[in-house]
Amino acid sequence: MIYDDNNVFARILRGEIPCKKVYEDTHTLAFEDINPLAPVHTLVIPKGKYVCMTDFIEKALDAEIAALQRAIVKVADIKGVKDSGYRVCANTGVEGGQEVPHLHFHVFGGRPLGRVLARP
Ligand code: 5GP
């Protein structure tokens, strides 16, 4: 997969676009979604250049994968939804509805979220 260095999350990682940071470690950055769909809507991304979930799992080091998964739970804790419950979602590819071509996990919470998908 070809990674687009000018995607918006690459620009956030380079500090060219501001973000409201929630958490950061060696491999991971988490920040608030600019257009929140729930009281808690935070994005968790790897610092490495991975287009999507498939790209990440096929190429990333185990340490990067573990860090991202751990960061998601840390974000849930920081945002106060670890115990009340939350939803983690990585839209992947065209039919998965992915708009930004840098892997990101959405962490939603802060209200009852209903079913995962609306029935067509
Ligand atoms: P996707 O549809 O790719 O799964 O989700 C992309 C998400 O990125 C959307 O929820 C959108 O609101 C968010 N987003 C797009 N541009 C920006 C930005 O410049 N800053 C932040 N913080 N979020 C963004």
Short mmCIF file of N, CA and C and ligand atoms in Angstrom, two decimals:
data_model
loop_
_atom_site.label_atom_id
_atom_site.label_comp_id
_atom_site.label_asym_id
_atom_site.label_seq_id
_atom_site.Cartn_x
_atom_site.Cartn_y
_atom_site.Cartn_z
N MET A 1 0.85 -1.20 0.00
CA MET A 1 0.00 0.00 0.00
C MET A 1 0.88 1.24 0.00
N ILE A 2 0.48 2.24 -0.76
CA ILE A 2 1.28 3.46 -0.83
C ILE A 2 0.72 4.48 0.17
N TYR A 3 1.60 4.95 1.04
CA TYR A 3 1.21 5.90 2.09
C TYR A 3 1.31 7.33 1.57
N ASP A 4 0.25 8.10 1.77
CA ASP A 4 0.22 9.51 1.35
C ASP A 4 0.75 10.39 2.48
N ASP A 5 1.96 10.92 2.30
CA ASP A 5 2.60 11.72 3.35
C ASP A 5 1.86 13.03 3.65
N ASN A 6 0.93 13.40 2.79
CA ASN A 6 0.21 14.66 3.00
C ASN A 6 -1.17 14.47 3.61
N ASN A 7 -1.50 13.23 4.05
CA ASN A 7 -2.81 13.07 4.69
C ASN A 7 -2.84 13.86 6.00
N VAL A 8 -4.04 14.17 6.44
CA VAL A 8 -4.20 15.12 7.56
C VAL A 8 -3.56 14.60 8.85
N PHE A 9 -3.57 13.29 9.08
CA PHE A 9 -2.98 12.79 10.33
C PHE A 9 -1.45 12.79 10.26
N ALA A 10 -0.89 12.61 9.06
CA ALA A 10 0.57 12.76 8.90
C ALA A 10 0.96 14.20 9.23
N ARG A 11 0.13 15.14 8.82
CA ARG A 11 0.42 16.56 9.08
C ARG A 11 0.28 16.88 10.58
N ILE A 12 -0.68 16.24 11.24
CA ILE A 12 -0.80 16.41 12.70
C ILE A 12 0.45 15.85 13.37
N LEU A 13 0.90 14.67 12.93
CA LEU A 13 2.09 14.05 13.53
C LEU A 13 3.33 14.94 13.34
N ARG A 14 3.41 15.64 12.22
CA ARG A 14 4.56 16.53 11.97
C ARG A 14 4.40 17.88 12.65
N GLY A 15 3.24 18.11 13.30
CA GLY A 15 3.01 19.38 13.99
C GLY A 15 2.59 20.50 13.06
N GLU A 16 2.22 20.17 11.82
CA GLU A 16 1.81 21.20 10.86
C GLU A 16 0.37 21.65 11.07
N ILE A 17 -0.42 20.76 11.68
CA ILE A 17 -1.82 21.06 12.01
C ILE A 17 -1.96 20.79 13.51
N PRO A 18 -2.62 21.69 14.25
CA PRO A 18 -2.76 21.47 15.69
C PRO A 18 -3.77 20.37 16.00
N CYS A 19 -3.63 19.80 17.18
CA CYS A 19 -4.64 18.84 17.66
C CYS A 19 -4.75 19.00 19.17
N LYS A 20 -5.87 18.51 19.70
CA LYS A 20 -6.04 18.50 21.16
C LYS A 20 -5.56 17.14 21.66
N LYS A 21 -4.31 17.10 22.10
CA LYS A 21 -3.69 15.82 22.47
C LYS A 21 -4.31 15.26 23.76
N VAL A 22 -4.56 13.96 23.74
CA VAL A 22 -5.10 13.25 24.91
C VAL A 22 -4.03 12.36 25.53
N TYR A 23 -3.18 11.78 24.67
CA TYR A 23 -2.18 10.82 25.15
C TYR A 23 -1.10 10.67 24.08
N GLU A 24 0.13 10.40 24.52
CA GLU A 24 1.21 10.14 23.56
C GLU A 24 2.23 9.22 24.20
N ASP A 25 2.76 8.29 23.41
CA ASP A 25 3.93 7.53 23.85
C ASP A 25 4.85 7.33 22.64
N THR A 26 5.83 6.47 22.76
CA THR A 26 6.83 6.31 21.68
C THR A 26 6.19 5.98 20.34
N HIS A 27 5.17 5.13 20.37
CA HIS A 27 4.61 4.61 19.13
C HIS A 27 3.26 5.20 18.76
N THR A 28 2.65 5.96 19.65
CA THR A 28 1.22 6.27 19.50
C THR A 28 0.90 7.72 19.86
N LEU A 29 -0.09 8.29 19.16
CA LEU A 29 -0.63 9.60 19.53
C LEU A 29 -2.15 9.49 19.57
N ALA A 30 -2.77 10.11 20.57
CA ALA A 30 -4.24 10.15 20.65
C ALA A 30 -4.66 11.61 20.79
N PHE A 31 -5.73 11.98 20.07
CA PHE A 31 -6.21 13.36 20.07
C PHE A 31 -7.70 13.37 19.80
N GLU A 32 -8.33 14.50 20.15
CA GLU A 32 -9.78 14.60 20.01
C GLU A 32 -10.17 14.71 18.54
N ASP A 33 -11.25 14.01 18.16
CA ASP A 33 -11.79 14.14 16.81
C ASP A 33 -12.34 15.56 16.63
N ILE A 34 -12.09 16.14 15.47
CA ILE A 34 -12.49 17.52 15.21
C ILE A 34 -14.01 17.66 15.09
N ASN A 35 -14.68 16.55 14.81
CA ASN A 35 -16.14 16.57 14.61
C ASN A 35 -16.77 15.44 15.43
N PRO A 36 -16.81 15.61 16.77
CA PRO A 36 -17.17 14.48 17.62
C PRO A 36 -18.61 13.99 17.41
N LEU A 37 -18.76 12.68 17.42
CA LEU A 37 -20.07 12.04 17.24
C LEU A 37 -20.64 11.53 18.55
N ALA A 38 -19.91 11.70 19.64
CA ALA A 38 -20.35 11.26 20.96
C ALA A 38 -19.63 12.15 21.97
N PRO A 39 -20.10 12.18 23.24
CA PRO A 39 -19.43 13.02 24.24
C PRO A 39 -17.94 12.71 24.34
N VAL A 40 -17.57 11.45 24.20
CA VAL A 40 -16.16 11.07 24.06
C VAL A 40 -15.96 10.57 22.63
N HIS A 41 -15.06 11.22 21.91
CA HIS A 41 -14.69 10.77 20.55
C HIS A 41 -13.23 11.16 20.34
N THR A 42 -12.37 10.21 20.63
CA THR A 42 -10.93 10.42 20.55
C THR A 42 -10.37 9.48 19.49
N LEU A 43 -9.37 9.95 18.77
CA LEU A 43 -8.71 9.14 17.75
C LEU A 43 -7.35 8.69 18.27
N VAL A 44 -7.04 7.43 18.05
CA VAL A 44 -5.76 6.86 18.48
C VAL A 44 -5.03 6.37 17.24
N ILE A 45 -3.82 6.89 17.00
CA ILE A 45 -3.11 6.56 15.76
C ILE A 45 -1.68 6.09 16.06
N PRO A 46 -1.16 5.23 15.20
CA PRO A 46 0.27 4.90 15.31
C PRO A 46 1.09 6.06 14.75
N LYS A 47 2.30 6.23 15.27
CA LYS A 47 3.19 7.26 14.70
C LYS A 47 3.81 6.79 13.39
N GLY A 48 3.84 5.48 13.19
CA GLY A 48 4.38 4.93 11.94
C GLY A 48 3.42 5.16 10.78
N LYS A 49 3.97 5.02 9.57
CA LYS A 49 3.21 5.32 8.35
C LYS A 49 2.44 4.10 7.89
N TYR A 50 1.24 3.91 8.43
CA TYR A 50 0.39 2.77 8.05
C TYR A 50 -0.93 3.30 7.53
N VAL A 51 -1.31 2.82 6.35
CA VAL A 51 -2.52 3.32 5.69
C VAL A 51 -3.78 2.92 6.45
N CYS A 52 -3.82 1.68 6.90
CA CYS A 52 -5.06 1.15 7.46
C CYS A 52 -4.73 -0.04 8.34
N MET A 53 -5.77 -0.66 8.89
CA MET A 53 -5.60 -1.80 9.79
C MET A 53 -4.84 -2.95 9.10
N THR A 54 -5.18 -3.22 7.86
CA THR A 54 -4.53 -4.32 7.13
C THR A 54 -3.03 -4.04 6.98
N ASP A 55 -2.70 -2.84 6.55
CA ASP A 55 -1.32 -2.42 6.36
C ASP A 55 -0.56 -2.55 7.69
N PHE A 56 -1.19 -2.11 8.75
CA PHE A 56 -0.56 -2.11 10.08
C PHE A 56 -0.25 -3.54 10.53
N ILE A 57 -1.23 -4.40 10.46
CA ILE A 57 -1.04 -5.77 10.96
C ILE A 57 -0.04 -6.53 10.09
N GLU A 58 -0.01 -6.19 8.80
CA GLU A 58 0.93 -6.90 7.92
C GLU A 58 2.36 -6.40 8.06
N LYS A 59 2.56 -5.14 8.52
CA LYS A 59 3.92 -4.58 8.50
C LYS A 59 4.48 -4.14 9.85
N ALA A 60 3.61 -3.82 10.81
CA ALA A 60 4.10 -3.19 12.05
C ALA A 60 4.81 -4.20 12.95
N LEU A 61 5.69 -3.66 13.78
CA LEU A 61 6.34 -4.47 14.81
C LEU A 61 5.33 -4.82 15.89
N ASP A 62 5.56 -5.97 16.54
CA ASP A 62 4.66 -6.34 17.64
C ASP A 62 4.59 -5.23 18.69
N ALA A 63 5.70 -4.55 18.94
CA ALA A 63 5.72 -3.48 19.95
C ALA A 63 4.79 -2.33 19.56
N GLU A 64 4.72 -2.04 18.26
CA GLU A 64 3.82 -0.96 17.80
C GLU A 64 2.36 -1.40 17.95
N ILE A 65 2.09 -2.64 17.64
CA ILE A 65 0.71 -3.15 17.73
C ILE A 65 0.27 -3.17 19.19
N ALA A 66 1.15 -3.65 20.06
CA ALA A 66 0.81 -3.70 21.49
C ALA A 66 0.61 -2.29 22.03
N ALA A 67 1.48 -1.37 21.64
CA ALA A 67 1.38 0.01 22.15
C ALA A 67 0.06 0.64 21.75
N LEU A 68 -0.36 0.41 20.51
CA LEU A 68 -1.61 1.02 20.05
C LEU A 68 -2.81 0.45 20.82
N GLN A 69 -2.81 -0.86 21.01
CA GLN A 69 -3.93 -1.48 21.75
C GLN A 69 -3.95 -0.97 23.20
N ARG A 70 -2.78 -0.89 23.80
CA ARG A 70 -2.72 -0.40 25.19
C ARG A 70 -3.13 1.06 25.27
N ALA A 71 -2.74 1.84 24.27
CA ALA A 71 -3.08 3.27 24.26
C ALA A 71 -4.58 3.47 24.21
N ILE A 72 -5.28 2.60 23.48
CA ILE A 72 -6.74 2.72 23.39
C ILE A 72 -7.36 2.62 24.79
N VAL A 73 -6.90 1.67 25.59
CA VAL A 73 -7.46 1.50 26.93
C VAL A 73 -7.02 2.66 27.84
N LYS A 74 -5.80 3.13 27.64
CA LYS A 74 -5.36 4.30 28.42
C LYS A 74 -6.25 5.50 28.10
N VAL A 75 -6.57 5.69 26.84
CA VAL A 75 -7.45 6.80 26.44
C VAL A 75 -8.83 6.63 27.08
N ALA A 76 -9.35 5.41 27.05
CA ALA A 76 -10.67 5.17 27.69
C ALA A 76 -10.61 5.55 29.16
N ASP A 77 -9.50 5.25 29.80
CA ASP A 77 -9.33 5.59 31.22
C ASP A 77 -9.23 7.11 31.40
N ILE A 78 -8.38 7.74 30.60
CA ILE A 78 -8.19 9.21 30.70
C ILE A 78 -9.52 9.93 30.47
N LYS A 79 -10.32 9.43 29.53
CA LYS A 79 -11.57 10.10 29.18
C LYS A 79 -12.73 9.70 30.10
N GLY A 80 -12.46 8.79 31.04
CA GLY A 80 -13.46 8.47 32.07
C GLY A 80 -14.52 7.48 31.64
N VAL A 81 -14.24 6.69 30.59
CA VAL A 81 -15.26 5.73 30.12
C VAL A 81 -14.82 4.28 30.26
N LYS A 82 -13.67 4.05 30.89
CA LYS A 82 -13.15 2.68 30.98
C LYS A 82 -14.17 1.77 31.68
N ASP A 83 -14.80 2.27 32.73
CA ASP A 83 -15.74 1.44 33.48
C ASP A 83 -17.16 1.51 32.92
N SER A 84 -17.56 2.65 32.40
CA SER A 84 -18.94 2.79 31.90
C SER A 84 -19.11 2.09 30.55
N GLY A 85 -18.03 1.96 29.79
CA GLY A 85 -18.09 1.28 28.50
C GLY A 85 -17.80 2.23 27.36
N TYR A 86 -17.30 1.66 26.28
CA TYR A 86 -16.91 2.48 25.13
C TYR A 86 -16.86 1.59 23.90
N ARG A 87 -16.71 2.22 22.75
CA ARG A 87 -16.63 1.48 21.48
C ARG A 87 -15.35 1.87 20.75
N VAL A 88 -14.69 0.86 20.20
CA VAL A 88 -13.45 1.07 19.43
C VAL A 88 -13.74 0.67 17.99
N CYS A 89 -13.37 1.53 17.05
CA CYS A 89 -13.73 1.29 15.65
C CYS A 89 -12.60 1.76 14.73
N ALA A 90 -12.17 0.89 13.85
CA ALA A 90 -11.18 1.28 12.83
C ALA A 90 -11.81 1.06 11.46
N ASN A 91 -12.38 2.10 10.90
CA ASN A 91 -12.92 2.01 9.54
C ASN A 91 -11.74 1.69 8.60
N THR A 92 -11.96 0.74 7.70
CA THR A 92 -10.85 0.25 6.88
C THR A 92 -11.26 0.16 5.42
N GLY A 93 -10.59 0.95 4.58
CA GLY A 93 -10.82 0.86 3.15
C GLY A 93 -12.13 1.50 2.70
N VAL A 94 -12.42 1.33 1.43
CA VAL A 94 -13.54 2.03 0.81
C VAL A 94 -14.87 1.61 1.43
N GLU A 95 -15.16 0.33 1.44
CA GLU A 95 -16.46 -0.10 1.97
C GLU A 95 -16.50 -0.02 3.48
N GLY A 96 -15.34 0.05 4.12
CA GLY A 96 -15.29 0.26 5.56
C GLY A 96 -15.52 1.71 5.96
N GLY A 97 -15.58 2.59 4.97
CA GLY A 97 -15.88 4.00 5.24
C GLY A 97 -14.70 4.81 5.74
N GLN A 98 -13.48 4.36 5.43
CA GLN A 98 -12.29 5.11 5.89
C GLN A 98 -12.09 6.34 5.02
N GLU A 99 -11.96 7.50 5.67
CA GLU A 99 -11.75 8.74 4.92
C GLU A 99 -10.30 9.21 4.97
N VAL A 100 -9.67 9.07 6.13
CA VAL A 100 -8.28 9.53 6.26
C VAL A 100 -7.36 8.31 6.13
N PRO A 101 -6.42 8.32 5.15
CA PRO A 101 -5.61 7.13 4.87
C PRO A 101 -4.37 7.01 5.76
N HIS A 102 -4.59 7.16 7.06
CA HIS A 102 -3.59 6.83 8.08
C HIS A 102 -4.38 6.10 9.17
N LEU A 103 -3.98 4.88 9.50
CA LEU A 103 -4.76 4.08 10.46
C LEU A 103 -5.16 4.89 11.68
N HIS A 104 -6.41 4.81 12.04
CA HIS A 104 -6.88 5.46 13.27
C HIS A 104 -7.98 4.62 13.89
N PHE A 105 -7.93 4.53 15.20
CA PHE A 105 -9.01 3.92 15.96
C PHE A 105 -9.85 5.03 16.55
N HIS A 106 -11.14 4.99 16.33
CA HIS A 106 -12.07 5.88 17.02
C HIS A 106 -12.38 5.26 18.38
N VAL A 107 -12.35 6.08 19.43
CA VAL A 107 -12.83 5.64 20.75
C VAL A 107 -14.04 6.51 21.07
N PHE A 108 -15.21 5.85 21.09
CA PHE A 108 -16.47 6.55 21.35
C PHE A 108 -16.98 6.20 22.74
N GLY A 109 -17.63 7.13 23.41
CA GLY A 109 -18.25 6.81 24.70
C GLY A 109 -18.96 8.02 25.27
N GLY A 110 -19.39 7.86 26.52
CA GLY A 110 -20.02 8.97 27.23
C GLY A 110 -21.52 9.01 27.12
N ARG A 111 -22.10 8.07 26.36
CA ARG A 111 -23.56 7.89 26.30
C ARG A 111 -23.83 6.48 25.78
N PRO A 112 -25.04 5.96 25.97
CA PRO A 112 -25.35 4.65 25.37
C PRO A 112 -25.22 4.76 23.85
N LEU A 113 -24.44 3.86 23.26
CA LEU A 113 -24.08 4.00 21.85
C LEU A 113 -24.97 3.20 20.89
N GLY A 114 -25.86 2.39 21.44
CA GLY A 114 -26.75 1.64 20.56
C GLY A 114 -26.02 0.54 19.82
N ARG A 115 -26.67 0.05 18.78
CA ARG A 115 -26.09 -1.06 18.03
C ARG A 115 -24.92 -0.58 17.16
N VAL A 116 -24.08 -1.50 16.76
CA VAL A 116 -22.88 -1.14 15.99
C VAL A 116 -23.27 -0.53 14.63
N LEU A 117 -24.19 -1.19 13.92
CA LEU A 117 -24.58 -0.70 12.60
C LEU A 117 -26.09 -0.53 12.57
N ALA A 118 -26.54 0.52 11.87
CA ALA A 118 -27.96 0.66 11.62
C ALA A 118 -28.37 -0.41 10.61
N ARG A 119 -29.56 -0.94 10.75
CA ARG A 119 -30.02 -1.91 9.75
C ARG A 119 -30.34 -1.16 8.44
N PRO A 120 -29.95 -1.75 7.29
CA PRO A 120 -30.19 -1.05 6.02
C PRO A 120 -31.69 -0.92 5.72
P1 5GP B 1 -12.70 7.94 9.14
O1 5GP B 1 -13.98 8.27 8.43
O2 5GP B 1 -11.51 7.96 8.22
O3 5GP B 1 -12.80 6.65 9.93
O4 5GP B 1 -12.51 9.03 10.26
C1 5GP B 1 -11.79 10.20 10.05
C2 5GP B 1 -12.05 11.09 11.24
O5 5GP B 1 -11.07 12.10 11.26
C3 5GP B 1 -13.41 11.77 11.24
O6 5GP B 1 -14.15 11.42 12.39
C4 5GP B 1 -13.06 13.26 11.19
O7 5GP B 1 -13.93 14.05 11.97
C5 5GP B 1 -11.64 13.27 11.73
N1 5GP B 1 -10.82 14.37 11.22
C6 5GP B 1 -10.68 14.76 9.92
N2 5GP B 1 -9.83 15.79 9.82
C7 5GP B 1 -9.41 16.07 11.09
C8 5GP B 1 -8.49 17.03 11.62
O8 5GP B 1 -7.91 17.86 10.93
N3 5GP B 1 -8.29 16.99 12.98
C9 5GP B 1 -8.93 16.09 13.78
N4 5GP B 1 -8.67 16.14 15.10
N5 5GP B 1 -9.79 15.17 13.30
C10 5GP B 1 -10.03 15.16 11.97
#
